[in-house]
């Protein structure tokens, strides 16, 4: 007779494993761990620590919600994502690995179902074959090895190579006017992808290089929780979870809201405690602090946030890494978006039309580079805004924004009849003091200071060589920066650092 391990034994072994972890940690010191920020990295770090038996965990969150730059928001009878929106890639992506085990939670986005359409400000579409050739050529320049030895900016490198290739017989049918329009579009495309204001601020040769997970780059979320479902999955609280070894984490009990951390005295008191002070005057003692606030918050506050000052390696990384902004405008209509309006529309301007726009009350609308349809929301259209122009648009009132969107749709949706606008919802990442931007990238300053994600994530140790101040967040991930999966990986990384330290 063969022995089989039934469900009851599996559950017993899982419970024993968790109990062993708890006993080990409690038998050591039961260290007091404070996590600053309840975004993806903070929730990941807290969950990994809790599930490994650490129980003395406090998460200090400045806002009144958790999730950080994952911001799933009710709108138009469904939900939209003011922050992170798509799961990018399937292999080497912890978000996909964790979420894909739940049937129906992820699906290919409607923006992946067809190629993006380029429309000129005359209302005429660039022929698909022409657009594909130009797009393939542009991507080839971005991915070319020639970047590695070019000493100037990415903008200089791309522009130089772009015009070289357009001078070859393969592109003799492309007019100068279209070539110039496409160059502006592709710059906007790259700005939206990497959140920098200008590719002339970015070094062609980058020390840190983002590694794109293989597979579908445009995976959408099903269900009422949207992207925020990943936070429940990480913490073991997603309904129907089948992972019996994952201890549900009481996230709501670990978080204290409304705590904007103003100072961390990392050399601490006489007995070595780290002292964390919030802006409201409350203070907390800890053995370790994991800082997961955005790079934008660090840039604005690091000089006063840490006592004594951070080591040079961390300061240079905060100074040198780039943190930019992309913003979204969600527009709700009283009827579905017309079928003849594509899923993704990139805007190409004639110079005369752009000049007219800049002289009109709708000048701000130059910040909009792309329109996207929204999965599961047939009446909602999203406008994507880039760079400094998009940041400045955060201060505009809704009426001005509404008028500008309608103006753009009259130009790029020529002869297409849209319904009436019923509502607007906008992100304002740059002006929000809890973020000061969207996500990180690299700049010429990054290269000049010879810094990157690893220096930013270097733990700060006390005189006893204990890791008392640790850093997590997408900006600390050298290969998956600017992504949720990069943030989660970094949270796990710092949790594992403490787990290994105590084991």
Coordinates of C-alpha atoms in Angstrom, one line a residue:
X1 CA 0.0 0.0 0.0
X2 CA 1.4 3.5 -0.9
X3 CA 1.2 6.3 1.6
X4 CA -0.3 9.6 0.3
X5 CA -0.1 13.0 1.9
X6 CA -3.6 14.2 2.2
X7 CA -4.9 17.7 2.7
X8 CA -4.9 17.5 6.5
X9 CA -1.2 16.6 6.6
X10 CA -0.3 19.4 4.1
X11 CA -2.1 21.9 6.4
X12 CA -0.4 20.5 9.5
X13 CA 3.1 20.8 7.9
X14 CA 2.3 24.3 6.8
X15 CA 1.2 25.3 10.3
X16 CA 4.3 23.7 11.8
X17 CA 6.5 25.6 9.3
X18 CA 4.9 28.9 10.2
X19 CA 5.0 28.1 13.9
X20 CA 8.7 27.2 13.7
X21 CA 9.4 30.6 12.1
X22 CA 7.5 32.4 14.8
X23 CA 9.3 30.6 17.6
X24 CA 12.7 31.3 16.0
X25 CA 12.1 35.0 15.7
X26 CA 10.5 35.4 19.1
X27 CA 13.3 33.3 20.6
X28 CA 15.8 35.7 19.1
X29 CA 14.8 39.3 19.8
X30 CA 11.4 39.9 18.2
X31 CA 12.9 43.0 16.5
X32 CA 10.9 46.1 16.2
X33 CA 10.6 46.9 12.5
X34 CA 9.1 50.1 11.1
X35 CA 8.2 50.4 7.4
X36 CA 7.8 53.9 6.1
X37 CA 5.2 53.8 3.3
X38 CA 2.4 51.4 2.5
X39 CA 2.9 51.2 -1.2
X40 CA 3.7 48.0 -3.1
X41 CA 7.2 47.8 -1.7
X42 CA 6.1 48.4 1.9
X43 CA 3.2 45.9 1.7
X44 CA 5.6 43.3 0.1
X45 CA 8.2 43.8 2.9
X46 CA 5.7 43.7 5.7
X47 CA 4.0 40.6 4.2
X48 CA 7.2 38.7 3.7
X49 CA 8.4 39.5 7.3
X50 CA 5.1 38.6 8.9
X51 CA 4.8 35.4 7.0
X52 CA 8.3 34.5 8.2
X53 CA 7.3 35.0 11.8
X54 CA 8.2 38.6 12.5
X55 CA 5.3 40.1 14.3
X56 CA 6.5 43.4 15.7
X57 CA 5.9 45.4 12.5
X58 CA 4.5 48.9 12.2
X59 CA 3.8 50.5 8.8
X60 CA 3.7 54.3 8.9
X61 CA 1.6 55.7 6.0
X62 CA 1.3 59.4 5.3
X63 CA -2.1 59.2 3.4
X64 CA -5.3 57.6 4.5
X65 CA -5.1 54.6 2.1
X66 CA -2.6 51.9 1.2
X67 CA -1.3 51.1 -2.2
X68 CA 0.9 54.1 -3.0
X69 CA 1.2 54.4 -6.8
X70 CA -1.2 51.6 -7.2
X71 CA -4.4 53.6 -7.2
X72 CA -7.4 51.7 -8.4
X73 CA -10.3 54.1 -8.3
X74 CA -14.1 53.8 -8.9
X75 CA -15.2 55.7 -12.0
X76 CA -18.0 55.4 -14.6
X77 CA -19.6 52.3 -13.1
X78 CA -16.3 50.4 -12.9
X79 CA -12.8 51.1 -11.9
X80 CA -9.8 52.9 -13.5
X81 CA -6.1 52.9 -12.6
X82 CA -4.8 56.4 -11.8
X83 CA -1.4 54.9 -11.2
X84 CA 0.0 51.5 -12.3
X85 CA -2.3 50.1 -15.0
X86 CA -0.9 47.1 -16.9
X87 CA 1.1 44.0 -15.9
X88 CA 4.1 44.2 -18.2
X89 CA 5.4 40.8 -19.2
X90 CA 5.0 37.2 -18.1
X91 CA 8.4 35.8 -17.4
X92 CA 10.6 37.2 -14.7
X93 CA 7.6 39.3 -13.4
X94 CA 6.6 38.6 -9.8
X95 CA 3.2 40.3 -10.4
X96 CA 2.3 38.0 -13.2
X97 CA 3.7 34.9 -11.4
X98 CA 1.5 35.7 -8.3
X99 CA -1.7 36.8 -10.1
X100 CA -1.8 34.4 -13.0
X101 CA -2.7 31.4 -10.8
X102 CA -6.1 33.0 -10.3
X103 CA -8.3 32.2 -13.3
X104 CA -9.7 35.2 -15.1
X105 CA -7.8 37.8 -13.0
X106 CA -5.5 38.8 -15.8
X107 CA -6.3 39.1 -19.5
X108 CA -4.7 40.6 -22.6
X109 CA -5.6 44.3 -22.7
X110 CA -7.6 45.8 -25.6
X111 CA -4.6 48.0 -26.4
X112 CA -2.6 44.8 -27.2
X113 CA -5.2 43.5 -29.7
X114 CA -4.2 45.8 -32.5
X115 CA -1.3 48.0 -33.5
X116 CA -1.4 51.6 -32.3
X117 CA -2.7 54.1 -34.9
X118 CA -0.8 57.3 -35.7
X119 CA -3.1 60.1 -36.7
X120 CA -2.0 63.5 -38.0
X121 CA -3.6 66.8 -37.1
X122 CA -5.3 66.8 -40.5
X123 CA -7.4 63.9 -39.1
X124 CA -5.7 61.5 -41.6
X125 CA -4.1 58.2 -40.4
X126 CA -0.6 57.3 -41.3
X127 CA -0.8 54.1 -43.3
X128 CA -0.2 51.1 -41.1
X129 CA 2.6 49.7 -43.2
X130 CA 4.4 53.1 -43.1
X131 CA 3.9 53.4 -39.3
X132 CA 5.1 49.9 -38.7
X133 CA 8.3 50.5 -40.7
X134 CA 9.1 53.7 -38.8
X135 CA 8.3 52.2 -35.4
X136 CA 10.5 49.1 -36.1
X137 CA 13.3 51.4 -37.2
X138 CA 13.0 53.6 -34.1
X139 CA 12.9 50.6 -31.7
X140 CA 16.0 49.3 -33.4
X141 CA 17.9 52.6 -32.7
X142 CA 16.8 52.5 -29.0
X143 CA 18.0 48.9 -28.6
X144 CA 21.2 49.3 -30.7
X145 CA 24.6 48.5 -29.2
X146 CA 25.9 51.8 -30.6
X147 CA 24.3 53.6 -27.6
X148 CA 26.9 51.9 -25.3
X149 CA 29.8 53.9 -26.7
X150 CA 28.0 57.2 -27.5
X151 CA 29.1 59.9 -25.1
X152 CA 26.2 62.3 -25.6
X153 CA 22.5 62.2 -24.7
X154 CA 20.0 59.7 -25.9
X155 CA 18.2 62.5 -27.8
X156 CA 21.4 63.3 -29.7
X157 CA 22.1 59.7 -30.4
X158 CA 18.6 58.9 -31.6
X159 CA 18.3 62.0 -33.7
X160 CA 21.6 61.3 -35.4
X161 CA 20.8 57.7 -36.2
X162 CA 17.3 58.4 -37.2
X163 CA 18.2 60.9 -39.9
X164 CA 20.9 58.6 -41.1
X165 CA 18.5 55.7 -41.7
X166 CA 15.9 58.0 -43.3
X167 CA 18.5 59.0 -45.8
X168 CA 18.8 55.4 -47.1
X169 CA 16.8 54.1 -50.1
X170 CA 14.6 52.0 -47.8
X171 CA 12.9 55.2 -46.5
X172 CA 12.9 57.3 -49.7
X173 CA 9.1 57.3 -49.7
X174 CA 8.9 59.1 -46.3
X175 CA 8.4 62.8 -46.7
X176 CA 10.5 65.2 -44.5
X177 CA 7.3 66.5 -43.0
X178 CA 6.1 63.0 -41.9
X179 CA 9.6 62.2 -40.7
X180 CA 9.7 65.3 -38.4
X181 CA 6.2 64.5 -37.1
X182 CA 7.2 60.9 -36.3
X183 CA 10.3 62.1 -34.5
X184 CA 8.3 64.3 -32.2
X185 CA 5.8 61.5 -31.6
X186 CA 8.5 58.9 -30.8
X187 CA 10.1 61.3 -28.4
X188 CA 6.7 61.6 -26.7
X189 CA 6.4 57.8 -26.7
X190 CA 9.7 57.4 -25.0
X191 CA 8.9 60.1 -22.5
X192 CA 5.7 58.4 -21.6
X193 CA 7.4 55.0 -21.3
X194 CA 10.3 56.2 -19.0
X195 CA 8.8 59.3 -17.3
X196 CA 11.6 61.8 -18.3
X197 CA 10.9 65.2 -19.5
X198 CA 13.3 65.1 -22.5
X199 CA 15.6 62.5 -23.9
X200 CA 18.3 65.1 -24.1
X201 CA 18.5 64.8 -20.3
X202 CA 19.2 61.1 -20.6
X203 CA 22.6 59.5 -21.3
X204 CA 22.7 57.3 -24.4
X205 CA 24.9 54.9 -22.5
X206 CA 23.2 53.8 -19.2
X207 CA 24.8 52.0 -16.3
X208 CA 21.5 50.6 -15.1
X209 CA 19.5 48.9 -17.9
X210 CA 15.9 48.0 -17.5
X211 CA 15.2 44.3 -18.4
X212 CA 11.9 43.8 -20.0
X213 CA 10.1 40.6 -18.9
X214 CA 9.3 38.4 -21.8
X215 CA 5.8 38.0 -23.1
X216 CA 2.8 40.2 -23.4
X217 CA 3.6 43.8 -22.2
X218 CA -0.1 44.9 -22.0
X219 CA -1.9 42.7 -19.6
X220 CA -5.1 44.1 -18.0
X221 CA -6.8 43.3 -14.7
X222 CA -10.3 41.9 -14.4
X223 CA -12.5 42.3 -11.4
X224 CA -13.5 45.1 -9.1
X225 CA -10.1 45.4 -7.3
X226 CA -8.1 46.0 -10.5
X227 CA -4.3 46.3 -9.9
X228 CA -4.8 46.6 -6.2
X229 CA -5.7 42.9 -6.1
X230 CA -1.9 42.2 -6.1
X231 CA -1.7 43.7 -2.7
X232 CA -4.2 41.2 -1.3
X233 CA -2.4 38.4 -3.1
X234 CA 1.0 39.4 -1.6
X235 CA -0.5 39.6 1.9
X236 CA -2.3 36.3 1.6
X237 CA -5.7 38.0 1.8
X238 CA -7.0 37.5 -1.7
X239 CA -10.4 35.6 -1.8
X240 CA -10.0 32.0 -2.8
X241 CA -6.3 31.8 -2.2
X242 CA -4.9 28.3 -2.6
X243 CA -1.5 28.8 -1.1
X244 CA -1.8 27.0 2.3
X245 CA 1.7 28.0 3.3
X246 CA 0.9 31.7 3.1
X247 CA -0.1 33.3 6.4
X248 CA -2.7 36.0 6.0
X249 CA -1.3 39.3 7.1
X250 CA -3.5 41.7 9.1
X251 CA -2.4 44.6 7.0
X252 CA -5.1 47.0 8.4
X253 CA -3.8 46.3 11.9
X254 CA -0.1 47.0 11.0
X255 CA -0.7 50.3 9.3
X256 CA -1.0 53.6 11.1
X257 CA -2.3 56.3 8.7
X258 CA -1.7 60.0 8.6
X259 CA 1.9 59.7 9.6
X260 CA 4.2 61.7 7.3
X261 CA 7.7 60.8 8.5
X262 CA 9.8 63.9 9.0
X263 CA 12.9 62.5 10.6
X264 CA 14.7 59.2 11.2
X265 CA 17.4 59.3 13.8
X266 CA 19.2 56.2 12.5
X267 CA 22.1 56.2 15.0
X268 CA 19.3 56.3 17.5
X269 CA 19.4 56.6 21.3
X270 CA 22.2 55.6 23.6
X271 CA 21.1 52.0 23.5
X272 CA 21.1 51.8 19.8
X273 CA 17.4 52.3 19.0
X274 CA 16.3 54.0 15.8
X275 CA 13.9 56.9 16.5
X276 CA 11.3 57.7 13.8
X277 CA 9.4 61.0 14.1
X278 CA 6.3 61.9 12.3
X279 CA 5.3 65.4 11.3
X280 CA 2.5 65.5 13.9
X281 CA 5.1 65.0 16.6
X282 CA 4.6 61.4 17.4
X283 CA 7.7 59.3 17.6
X284 CA 8.4 55.5 17.4
X285 CA 11.4 53.4 18.5
X286 CA 12.7 50.6 16.3
X287 CA 15.5 48.2 15.7
X288 CA 15.2 48.5 11.9
X289 CA 13.5 50.9 9.5
X290 CA 12.7 50.1 5.9
X291 CA 12.1 53.3 3.9
X292 CA 9.8 52.8 0.9
X293 CA 8.8 56.3 0.0
X294 CA 9.1 57.5 -3.6
X295 CA 12.4 58.8 -5.0
X296 CA 10.5 62.1 -5.4
X297 CA 9.8 62.3 -1.7
X298 CA 13.5 61.5 -0.9
X299 CA 14.7 64.1 -3.3
X300 CA 12.6 66.8 -1.6
X301 CA 13.2 65.7 2.0
X302 CA 16.4 63.7 2.4
X303 CA 18.4 66.6 3.8
X304 CA 16.2 66.9 6.8
X305 CA 14.7 63.4 6.9
X306 CA 17.8 61.6 8.2
X307 CA 19.9 62.3 11.3
X308 CA 22.8 62.1 10.9
X309 CA 23.0 62.7 7.2
X310 CA 22.9 59.7 4.9
X311 CA 26.2 58.3 3.7
X312 CA 27.5 59.8 0.5
X313 CA 26.6 56.7 -1.6
X314 CA 22.9 57.1 -0.8
X315 CA 22.9 60.8 -1.2
X316 CA 24.5 60.7 -4.6
X317 CA 21.9 58.1 -5.7
X318 CA 19.0 60.3 -4.5
X319 CA 20.5 63.3 -6.3
X320 CA 21.6 61.5 -9.5
X321 CA 18.6 59.2 -10.3
X322 CA 15.8 60.8 -12.3
X323 CA 12.2 60.9 -11.1
X324 CA 9.7 62.2 -13.6
X325 CA 5.9 62.4 -14.1
X326 CA 3.3 61.0 -16.4
X327 CA -0.3 61.9 -15.8
X328 CA -3.7 60.5 -16.9
X329 CA -7.0 62.1 -17.7
X330 CA -10.0 59.7 -17.7
X331 CA -13.0 61.0 -19.6
X332 CA -16.5 59.5 -19.1
X333 CA -19.0 59.8 -21.9
X334 CA -22.7 59.1 -21.8
X335 CA -22.3 56.7 -24.7
X336 CA -19.7 54.1 -25.7
X337 CA -16.6 55.3 -27.5
X338 CA -17.4 55.0 -31.3
X339 CA -16.1 51.8 -32.8
X340 CA -14.2 53.6 -35.5
X341 CA -12.0 55.3 -32.9
X342 CA -8.9 53.0 -32.5
X343 CA -7.9 51.4 -29.2
X344 CA -4.7 53.4 -29.1
X345 CA -4.2 56.8 -30.9
X346 CA -0.9 58.6 -31.0
X347 CA -1.0 62.3 -32.0
X348 CA 1.2 63.7 -34.8
X349 CA 1.1 67.5 -35.3
X350 CA 1.6 69.6 -38.4
X351 CA 3.7 72.6 -37.4
X352 CA 1.0 75.1 -38.4
X353 CA -1.6 73.3 -36.3
X354 CA 0.7 73.1 -33.3
X355 CA 1.4 76.8 -33.6
X356 CA -2.3 77.5 -33.6
X357 CA -2.8 75.3 -30.6
X358 CA -0.1 77.1 -28.7
X359 CA -1.8 80.4 -29.3
X360 CA -5.2 79.2 -28.1
X361 CA -6.8 78.7 -24.7
X362 CA -6.2 75.0 -25.3
X363 CA -2.4 75.3 -25.4
X364 CA -2.0 73.0 -22.4
X365 CA -3.3 70.1 -24.5
X366 CA 0.0 69.8 -26.3
X367 CA 0.9 67.7 -23.2
X368 CA -1.4 64.9 -24.4
X369 CA 0.5 62.4 -26.5
X370 CA -1.9 59.5 -26.7
X371 CA -5.5 58.4 -26.3
X372 CA -6.3 54.9 -24.9
X373 CA -9.5 52.9 -24.6
X374 CA -10.0 51.4 -21.2
X375 CA -10.6 47.7 -20.6
X376 CA -14.0 46.9 -19.3
X377 CA -15.1 50.5 -19.6
X378 CA -16.6 51.1 -23.0
X379 CA -17.6 54.7 -22.2
X380 CA -14.3 55.8 -20.9
X381 CA -11.3 57.3 -22.8
X382 CA -7.9 58.0 -21.3
X383 CA -5.6 60.8 -22.3
X384 CA -1.9 60.3 -21.5
X385 CA 0.2 63.3 -20.6
X386 CA 4.0 63.6 -20.5
X387 CA 6.7 65.6 -19.0
X388 CA 6.8 69.2 -17.6
X389 CA 3.8 70.1 -19.7
X390 CA 1.7 67.4 -18.1
X391 CA 2.9 68.4 -14.7
X392 CA 1.8 72.0 -15.2
X393 CA -1.6 70.9 -16.4
X394 CA -2.2 69.5 -12.9
X395 CA -3.1 73.0 -11.8
X396 CA -5.9 73.5 -14.4
X397 CA -9.6 73.4 -13.5
X398 CA -11.8 70.6 -14.9
X399 CA -13.6 72.9 -17.3
X400 CA -10.3 73.9 -19.0
X401 CA -9.3 70.3 -19.3
X402 CA -12.7 69.2 -20.6
X403 CA -12.5 71.9 -23.3
X404 CA -9.0 70.9 -24.3
X405 CA -9.9 67.2 -24.6
X406 CA -12.9 68.0 -26.8
X407 CA -10.7 70.2 -29.0
X408 CA -8.2 67.3 -29.5
X409 CA -11.0 64.8 -30.3
X410 CA -12.4 67.2 -32.9
X411 CA -8.9 67.2 -34.6
X412 CA -7.8 63.6 -34.2
X413 CA -11.3 62.0 -34.2
X414 CA -12.4 64.0 -37.2
X415 CA -15.9 63.1 -38.4
X416 CA -16.3 60.7 -35.4
X417 CA -19.3 61.6 -33.1
X418 CA -18.6 61.2 -29.4
X419 CA -21.2 61.3 -26.7
X420 CA -21.4 64.0 -24.0
X421 CA -18.8 64.2 -21.3
X422 CA -20.3 63.2 -18.0
X423 CA -17.2 63.1 -15.8
X424 CA -13.4 63.7 -15.5
X425 CA -10.9 62.0 -13.3
X426 CA -7.3 63.1 -13.2
X427 CA -4.0 62.1 -11.6
X428 CA -1.8 64.8 -10.1
X429 CA 1.4 62.9 -9.2
X430 CA 3.8 65.8 -9.5
X431 CA 2.0 68.2 -7.1
X432 CA 1.2 65.5 -4.6
X433 CA 3.7 65.9 -1.7
X434 CA 3.4 62.2 -1.0
X435 CA 4.9 61.2 -4.4
X436 CA 6.3 64.2 -6.3
X437 CA 6.2 62.3 -9.5
X438 CA 5.4 58.9 -11.1
X439 CA 8.5 56.7 -11.4
X440 CA 12.2 56.7 -11.8
X441 CA 14.6 56.6 -14.8
X442 CA 18.2 57.5 -15.5
X443 CA 19.7 60.8 -16.6
X444 CA 23.0 62.2 -17.6
X445 CA 23.5 63.2 -14.0
X446 CA 23.0 59.6 -13.0
X447 CA 26.0 58.6 -15.2
X448 CA 28.1 61.6 -14.2
X449 CA 27.8 60.7 -10.5
X450 CA 28.3 57.0 -11.4
X451 CA 25.3 56.0 -9.3
X452 CA 22.2 54.0 -9.8
X453 CA 19.6 51.8 -8.1
X454 CA 22.0 49.6 -6.2
X455 CA 23.7 52.6 -4.4
X456 CA 20.2 53.9 -3.5
X457 CA 19.3 50.6 -2.0
X458 CA 22.5 50.2 0.0
X459 CA 21.6 49.6 3.7
X460 CA 22.9 52.0 6.3
X461 CA 24.6 50.3 9.2
X462 CA 25.3 51.4 12.8
X463 CA 28.6 51.1 14.6
X464 CA 27.7 47.5 15.4
X465 CA 27.4 46.8 11.7
X466 CA 23.7 46.1 12.0
X467 CA 21.5 47.1 9.1
X468 CA 19.3 49.7 10.8
X469 CA 18.2 51.7 7.8
X470 CA 17.1 49.9 4.6
X471 CA 15.6 51.2 1.4
X472 CA 13.1 49.6 -0.9
X473 CA 10.9 50.8 -3.8
X474 CA 11.0 50.7 -7.6
X475 CA 13.8 53.2 -7.8
X476 CA 16.1 50.8 -5.8
X477 CA 15.6 48.0 -8.3
X478 CA 18.5 48.0 -10.9
X479 CA 16.7 45.9 -13.6
X480 CA 13.0 46.5 -13.0
X481 CA 12.9 50.1 -11.9
X482 CA 9.7 52.1 -12.7
X483 CA 7.4 49.1 -12.3
X484 CA 5.2 47.5 -9.7
X485 CA 7.0 44.2 -10.0
X486 CA 10.3 46.0 -9.4
X487 CA 8.8 47.6 -6.3
X488 CA 7.5 44.2 -4.9
X489 CA 10.8 42.5 -5.6
X490 CA 12.6 45.3 -3.7
X491 CA 10.3 44.9 -0.7
X492 CA 10.9 41.1 -0.7
X493 CA 14.7 41.8 -1.0
X494 CA 14.8 44.0 2.1
X495 CA 12.6 41.7 4.1
X496 CA 14.9 38.8 3.2
X497 CA 17.9 40.9 4.2
X498 CA 16.5 41.1 7.8
X499 CA 15.3 37.5 7.8
X500 CA 18.8 36.3 6.8
X501 CA 20.3 38.6 9.4
X502 CA 18.3 37.1 12.2
X503 CA 18.7 33.5 10.9

